[in-house]
PDB file of C-alpha atoms in Angstrom:
ATOM      1  CA  UNK S   1      86.094 146.167  -4.046  1.00 84.00           C
ATOM      2  CA  UNK S   2      85.114 149.571  -2.876  1.00 88.00           C
ATOM      3  CA  UNK S   3      83.221 150.042   0.452  1.00 89.00           C
ATOM      4  CA  UNK S   4      81.430 152.609  -1.137  1.00 91.00           C
ATOM      5  CA  UNK S   5      78.899 152.481  -3.585  1.00 90.00           C
ATOM      6  CA  UNK S   6      77.202 156.157  -4.201  1.00 93.00           C
ATOM      7  CA  UNK S   7      74.175 154.168  -3.987  1.00 91.00           C
ATOM      8  CA  UNK S   8      72.722 156.045  -0.425  1.00 94.00           C
ATOM      9  CA  UNK S   9      73.048 159.576  -2.005  1.00 95.00           C
ATOM     10  CA  UNK S  10      69.662 159.864  -2.470  1.00 94.00           C
ATOM     11  CA  UNK S  11      69.561 159.442   1.711  1.00 95.00           C
ATOM     12  CA  UNK S  12      68.167 155.565   1.209  1.00 95.00           C
ATOM     13  CA  UNK S  13      69.672 152.299   2.073  1.00 95.00           C
ATOM     14  CA  UNK S  14      69.011 149.144   0.900  1.00 95.00           C
ATOM     15  CA  UNK S  15      67.178 146.256   2.552  1.00 96.00           C
ATOM     16  CA  UNK S  16      67.644 142.603   2.486  1.00 95.00           C
ATOM     17  CA  UNK S  17      65.899 140.856  -0.017  1.00 95.00           C
ATOM     18  CA  UNK S  18      65.925 143.981  -1.867  1.00 95.00           C
ATOM     19  CA  UNK S  19      64.045 146.965  -2.100  1.00 96.00           C
ATOM     20  CA  UNK S  20      65.384 150.867  -0.191  1.00 96.00           C
ATOM     21  CA  UNK S  21      64.301 152.570   2.702  1.00 96.00           C
ATOM     22  CA  UNK S  22      64.766 155.847   3.572  1.00 95.00           C
ATOM     23  CA  UNK S  23      67.974 156.286   5.922  1.00 96.00           C
ATOM     24  CA  UNK S  24      65.764 158.342   8.514  1.00 94.00           C
ATOM     25  CA  UNK S  25      62.858 155.559   8.954  1.00 95.00           C
ATOM     26  CA  UNK S  26      62.059 154.516  12.009  1.00 95.00           C
ATOM     27  CA  UNK S  27      63.528 151.560  11.766  1.00 96.00           C
ATOM     28  CA  UNK S  28      66.874 152.651  10.481  1.00 96.00           C
ATOM     29  CA  UNK S  29      67.264 154.495  13.473  1.00 95.00           C
ATOM     30  CA  UNK S  30      66.652 150.741  15.705  1.00 97.00           C
ATOM     31  CA  UNK S  31      69.660 149.904  13.490  1.00 97.00           C
ATOM     32  CA  UNK S  32      72.152 152.096  14.002  1.00 97.00           C
ATOM     33  CA  UNK S  33      71.195 151.814  18.240  1.00 98.00           C
ATOM     34  CA  UNK S  34      71.511 148.219  17.879  1.00 98.00           C
ATOM     35  CA  UNK S  35      74.933 148.990  15.516  1.00 98.00           C
ATOM     36  CA  UNK S  36      76.065 151.230  18.214  1.00 98.00           C
ATOM     37  CA  UNK S  37      75.585 148.741  20.931  1.00 98.00           C
ATOM     38  CA  UNK S  38      77.835 145.916  18.495  1.00 98.00           C
ATOM     39  CA  UNK S  39      80.450 148.169  19.190  1.00 98.00           C
ATOM     40  CA  UNK S  40      80.001 148.922  22.568  1.00 98.00           C
ATOM     41  CA  UNK S  41      80.145 145.198  23.588  1.00 98.00           C
ATOM     42  CA  UNK S  42      83.080 145.449  21.574  1.00 97.00           C
ATOM     43  CA  UNK S  43      84.784 147.968  24.197  1.00 96.00           C
ATOM     44  CA  UNK S  44      83.328 146.024  26.909  1.00 96.00           C
ATOM     45  CA  UNK S  45      85.103 142.777  25.352  1.00 95.00           C
ATOM     46  CA  UNK S  46      88.236 144.568  25.134  1.00 93.00           C
ATOM     47  CA  UNK S  47      88.395 145.826  28.259  1.00 92.00           C
ATOM     48  CA  UNK S  48      87.662 142.116  29.787  1.00 89.00           C
ATOM     49  CA  UNK S  49      90.830 140.854  27.889  1.00 77.00           C
ATOM     50  CA  UNK S  50      92.974 143.942  29.475  1.00 68.00           C
ATOM     51  CA  UNK S  51      92.038 142.323  32.827  1.00 64.00           C
ATOM     52  CA  UNK S  52      92.601 138.986  34.786  1.00 58.00           C
ATOM     53  CA  UNK S  53      91.287 135.265  33.211  1.00 52.00           C
ATOM     54  CA  UNK S  54      88.264 134.937  35.400  1.00 56.00           C
ATOM     55  CA  UNK S  55      86.726 137.300  32.374  1.00 78.00           C
ATOM     56  CA  UNK S  56      87.354 134.536  29.657  1.00 86.00           C
ATOM     57  CA  UNK S  57      83.484 133.926  30.132  1.00 91.00           C
ATOM     58  CA  UNK S  58      82.360 137.737  30.211  1.00 93.00           C
ATOM     59  CA  UNK S  59      84.022 137.964  27.033  1.00 94.00           C
ATOM     60  CA  UNK S  60      82.712 134.818  25.334  1.00 95.00           C
ATOM     61  CA  UNK S  61      79.119 135.824  26.236  1.00 97.00           C
ATOM     62  CA  UNK S  62      79.641 139.140  24.930  1.00 97.00           C
ATOM     63  CA  UNK S  63      81.060 137.719  21.965  1.00 97.00           C
ATOM     64  CA  UNK S  64      77.758 135.622  21.397  1.00 98.00           C
ATOM     65  CA  UNK S  65      75.944 138.990  22.230  1.00 98.00           C
ATOM     66  CA  UNK S  66      77.489 140.663  19.189  1.00 98.00           C
ATOM     67  CA  UNK S  67      76.586 138.540  16.848  1.00 98.00           C
ATOM     68  CA  UNK S  68      72.803 137.616  18.307  1.00 98.00           C
ATOM     69  CA  UNK S  69      72.728 141.579  17.381  1.00 98.00           C
ATOM     70  CA  UNK S  70      73.982 140.573  13.665  1.00 98.00           C
ATOM     71  CA  UNK S  71      70.571 138.691  13.613  1.00 98.00           C
ATOM     72  CA  UNK S  72      68.421 141.038  15.117  1.00 98.00           C
ATOM     73  CA  UNK S  73      69.856 143.832  12.472  1.00 98.00           C
ATOM     74  CA  UNK S  74      69.446 141.607   9.415  1.00 98.00           C
ATOM     75  CA  UNK S  75      65.784 140.881  10.971  1.00 98.00           C
ATOM     76  CA  UNK S  76      65.212 144.889  10.989  1.00 97.00           C
ATOM     77  CA  UNK S  77      66.929 145.234   8.178  1.00 97.00           C
ATOM     78  CA  UNK S  78      65.068 142.598   5.885  1.00 97.00           C
ATOM     79  CA  UNK S  79      62.358 144.017   2.900  1.00 96.00           C
ATOM     80  CA  UNK S  80      58.851 143.203   4.706  1.00 95.00           C
ATOM     81  CA  UNK S  81      57.154 141.455   1.911  1.00 96.00           C
ATOM     82  CA  UNK S  82      60.055 138.931   2.255  1.00 97.00           C
ATOM     83  CA  UNK S  83      59.820 137.814   5.894  1.00 96.00           C
ATOM     84  CA  UNK S  84      59.424 134.358   4.800  1.00 96.00           C
ATOM     85  CA  UNK S  85      62.978 134.366   3.816  1.00 97.00           C
ATOM     86  CA  UNK S  86      64.269 134.802   7.048  1.00 97.00           C
ATOM     87  CA  UNK S  87      66.069 132.224   8.925  1.00 97.00           C
ATOM     88  CA  UNK S  88      65.409 131.545  12.628  1.00 97.00           C
ATOM     89  CA  UNK S  89      68.318 132.130  14.614  1.00 97.00           C
ATOM     90  CA  UNK S  90      70.795 133.488  11.876  1.00 97.00           C
ATOM     91  CA  UNK S  91      68.709 136.499  10.013  1.00 97.00           C
ATOM     92  CA  UNK S  92      65.169 136.406  12.495  1.00 98.00           C
ATOM     93  CA  UNK S  93      65.066 136.750  15.893  1.00 98.00           C
ATOM     94  CA  UNK S  94      63.029 133.763  17.954  1.00 98.00           C
ATOM     95  CA  UNK S  95      62.008 133.238  20.951  1.00 98.00           C
ATOM     96  CA  UNK S  96      64.580 130.810  22.398  1.00 98.00           C
ATOM     97  CA  UNK S  97      67.242 133.836  21.640  1.00 98.00           C
ATOM     98  CA  UNK S  98      64.660 135.759  24.321  1.00 98.00           C
ATOM     99  CA  UNK S  99      64.657 132.334  26.684  1.00 98.00           C
ATOM    100  CA  UNK S 100      68.255 132.297  26.457  1.00 98.00           C
ATOM    101  CA  UNK S 101      68.910 135.701  27.584  1.00 98.00           C
ATOM    102  CA  UNK S 102      66.383 135.220  30.834  1.00 98.00           C
ATOM    103  CA  UNK S 103      68.305 132.246  31.927  1.00 98.00           C
ATOM    104  CA  UNK S 104      71.408 134.005  31.500  1.00 98.00           C
ATOM    105  CA  UNK S 105      69.988 136.810  33.906  1.00 98.00           C
ATOM    106  CA  UNK S 106      68.636 134.513  35.978  1.00 98.00           C
ATOM    107  CA  UNK S 107      71.595 132.099  36.323  1.00 97.00           C
ATOM    108  CA  UNK S 108      74.200 135.328  37.115  1.00 96.00           C
ATOM    109  CA  UNK S 109      71.765 136.732  39.518  1.00 96.00           C
ATOM    110  CA  UNK S 110      71.317 133.324  41.298  1.00 96.00           C
ATOM    111  CA  UNK S 111      75.177 133.020  41.291  1.00 92.00           C
ATOM    112  CA  UNK S 112      75.687 136.721  42.464  1.00 89.00           C
ATOM    113  CA  UNK S 113      72.304 138.828  43.819  1.00 89.00           C
ATOM    114  CA  UNK S 114      72.163 142.695  42.796  1.00 87.00           C
ATOM    115  CA  UNK S 115      72.531 144.803  46.464  1.00 82.00           C
ATOM    116  CA  UNK S 116      69.188 146.448  46.390  1.00 82.00           C
ATOM    117  CA  UNK S 117      70.667 150.117  46.606  1.00 79.00           C
ATOM    118  CA  UNK S 118      71.074 152.139  42.714  1.00 84.00           C
ATOM    119  CA  UNK S 119      74.778 152.613  41.530  1.00 84.00           C
ATOM    120  CA  UNK S 120      76.793 155.234  39.986  1.00 84.00           C
ATOM    121  CA  UNK S 121      78.960 153.477  36.917  1.00 86.00           C
ATOM    122  CA  UNK S 122      82.356 153.361  35.900  1.00 84.00           C
ATOM    123  CA  UNK S 123      84.147 151.239  38.722  1.00 85.00           C
ATOM    124  CA  UNK S 124      85.143 149.591  36.169  1.00 90.00           C
ATOM    125  CA  UNK S 125      86.397 150.249  32.395  1.00 92.00           C
ATOM    126  CA  UNK S 126      84.107 146.974  31.736  1.00 93.00           C
ATOM    127  CA  UNK S 127      81.365 147.901  33.763  1.00 93.00           C
ATOM    128  CA  UNK S 128      81.346 151.298  32.040  1.00 95.00           C
ATOM    129  CA  UNK S 129      81.213 149.733  29.087  1.00 96.00           C
ATOM    130  CA  UNK S 130      78.322 147.504  29.450  1.00 97.00           C
ATOM    131  CA  UNK S 131      76.050 150.369  31.138  1.00 96.00           C
ATOM    132  CA  UNK S 132      77.048 152.276  27.872  1.00 98.00           C
ATOM    133  CA  UNK S 133      75.435 149.275  25.864  1.00 98.00           C
ATOM    134  CA  UNK S 134      72.751 148.950  28.711  1.00 98.00           C
ATOM    135  CA  UNK S 135      71.639 152.651  27.814  1.00 98.00           C
ATOM    136  CA  UNK S 136      72.256 152.609  24.094  1.00 98.00           C
ATOM    137  CA  UNK S 137      69.767 148.771  24.178  1.00 98.00           C
ATOM    138  CA  UNK S 138      67.141 151.033  25.732  1.00 98.00           C
ATOM    139  CA  UNK S 139      67.288 153.626  23.491  1.00 98.00           C
ATOM    140  CA  UNK S 140      66.804 150.643  20.776  1.00 98.00           C
ATOM    141  CA  UNK S 141      63.816 149.088  22.760  1.00 98.00           C
ATOM    142  CA  UNK S 142      62.202 152.709  22.123  1.00 98.00           C
ATOM    143  CA  UNK S 143      62.960 153.221  19.062  1.00 98.00           C
ATOM    144  CA  UNK S 144      62.070 150.039  17.747  1.00 98.00           C
ATOM    145  CA  UNK S 145      58.088 150.795  19.693  1.00 97.00           C
ATOM    146  CA  UNK S 146      58.285 153.913  18.045  1.00 97.00           C
ATOM    147  CA  UNK S 147      59.099 152.203  14.494  1.00 97.00           C
ATOM    148  CA  UNK S 148      56.591 149.454  14.963  1.00 97.00           C
ATOM    149  CA  UNK S 149      53.468 152.259  15.948  1.00 96.00           C
ATOM    150  CA  UNK S 150      54.152 154.377  12.723  1.00 95.00           C
ATOM    151  CA  UNK S 151      53.983 150.969  10.989  1.00 95.00           C
ATOM    152  CA  UNK S 152      57.713 149.495  10.398  1.00 94.00           C
ATOM    153  CA  UNK S 153      58.323 145.843  10.548  1.00 92.00           C
ATOM    154  CA  UNK S 154      59.135 145.504  13.704  1.00 96.00           C
ATOM    155  CA  UNK S 155      58.500 141.644  15.163  1.00 96.00           C
ATOM    156  CA  UNK S 156      57.568 141.146  18.705  1.00 97.00           C
ATOM    157  CA  UNK S 157      60.791 139.050  19.245  1.00 98.00           C
ATOM    158  CA  UNK S 158      62.814 142.183  18.543  1.00 98.00           C
ATOM    159  CA  UNK S 159      61.506 143.598  21.229  1.00 97.00           C
ATOM    160  CA  UNK S 160      61.525 141.252  23.851  1.00 98.00           C
ATOM    161  CA  UNK S 161      64.914 140.388  23.086  1.00 98.00           C
ATOM    162  CA  UNK S 162      65.788 144.085  23.303  1.00 98.00           C
ATOM    163  CA  UNK S 163      64.532 144.855  26.701  1.00 98.00           C
ATOM    164  CA  UNK S 164      66.079 141.328  27.996  1.00 98.00           C
ATOM    165  CA  UNK S 165      69.146 142.626  26.414  1.00 98.00           C
ATOM    166  CA  UNK S 166      69.300 145.486  28.157  1.00 98.00           C
ATOM    167  CA  UNK S 167      68.663 143.506  31.887  1.00 98.00           C
ATOM    168  CA  UNK S 168      70.986 141.189  30.737  1.00 98.00           C
ATOM    169  CA  UNK S 169      73.541 144.367  30.787  1.00 98.00           C
ATOM    170  CA  UNK S 170      73.158 145.487  33.828  1.00 95.00           C
ATOM    171  CA  UNK S 171      73.170 142.423  35.369  1.00 96.00           C
ATOM    172  CA  UNK S 172      76.806 141.843  33.478  1.00 96.00           C
ATOM    173  CA  UNK S 173      77.884 145.539  34.331  1.00 94.00           C
ATOM    174  CA  UNK S 174      76.912 144.752  37.687  1.00 92.00           C
ATOM    175  CA  UNK S 175      79.277 141.298  38.185  1.00 90.00           C
ATOM    176  CA  UNK S 176      82.034 142.906  35.862  1.00 90.00           C
ATOM    177  CA  UNK S 177      82.492 146.042  39.084  1.00 84.00           C
ATOM    178  CA  UNK S 178      81.960 143.382  41.933  1.00 82.00           C
ATOM    179  CA  UNK S 179      82.559 145.114  44.879  1.00 76.00           C
ATOM    180  CA  UNK S 180      84.043 148.629  43.732  1.00 75.00           C
ATOM    181  CA  UNK S 181      81.108 150.364  42.995  1.00 67.00           C
ATOM    182  CA  UNK S 182      79.582 153.401  45.235  1.00 71.00           C
ATOM    183  CA  UNK S 183      75.904 153.752  45.778  1.00 68.00           C
ATOM    184  CA  UNK S 184      74.413 156.831  44.767  1.00 71.00           C
ATOM    185  CA  UNK S 185      73.997 157.679  48.593  1.00 71.00           C
ATOM    186  CA  UNK S 186      75.923 157.258  51.128  1.00 66.00           C
TER     187      UNK S 186
END
């Protein structure tokens, strides 16, 4: 099997369930951002394996998020004429997926309340990678909304998921940094 097909040399890419879309389409910008978040979560997950075993839960959460972002990517990549073929939780983002993120945010904040200060990212490699992923997730959300405004097929659930994901990544980054973060002011 070859990794290259040459079909994208014309500036288009294939859609899930057929059809093609310009690589420069705003929906594809969102997909690229999501792909970047998946990679950054991989960096964060690798950093957790270099630390103590108490990061096992964080690593499992990050792997779950990576898998869910593949669902979101499929949702974005689907041919709009065949969205009825999408499978909830497999290729279609659901409200339950959003609710699950909200529940995890609430659990983490209850276990360790956030400090009422702005912090400078970079206290730990895991925290820094999570903050980077958060920034890209916010970009993905902006691109998703812009794509929708331009007429692209972006579900409300995708927008909500990306919004909650950035919130969750912020909370996870604070957990990963522990008490070592520097406030923006002294």
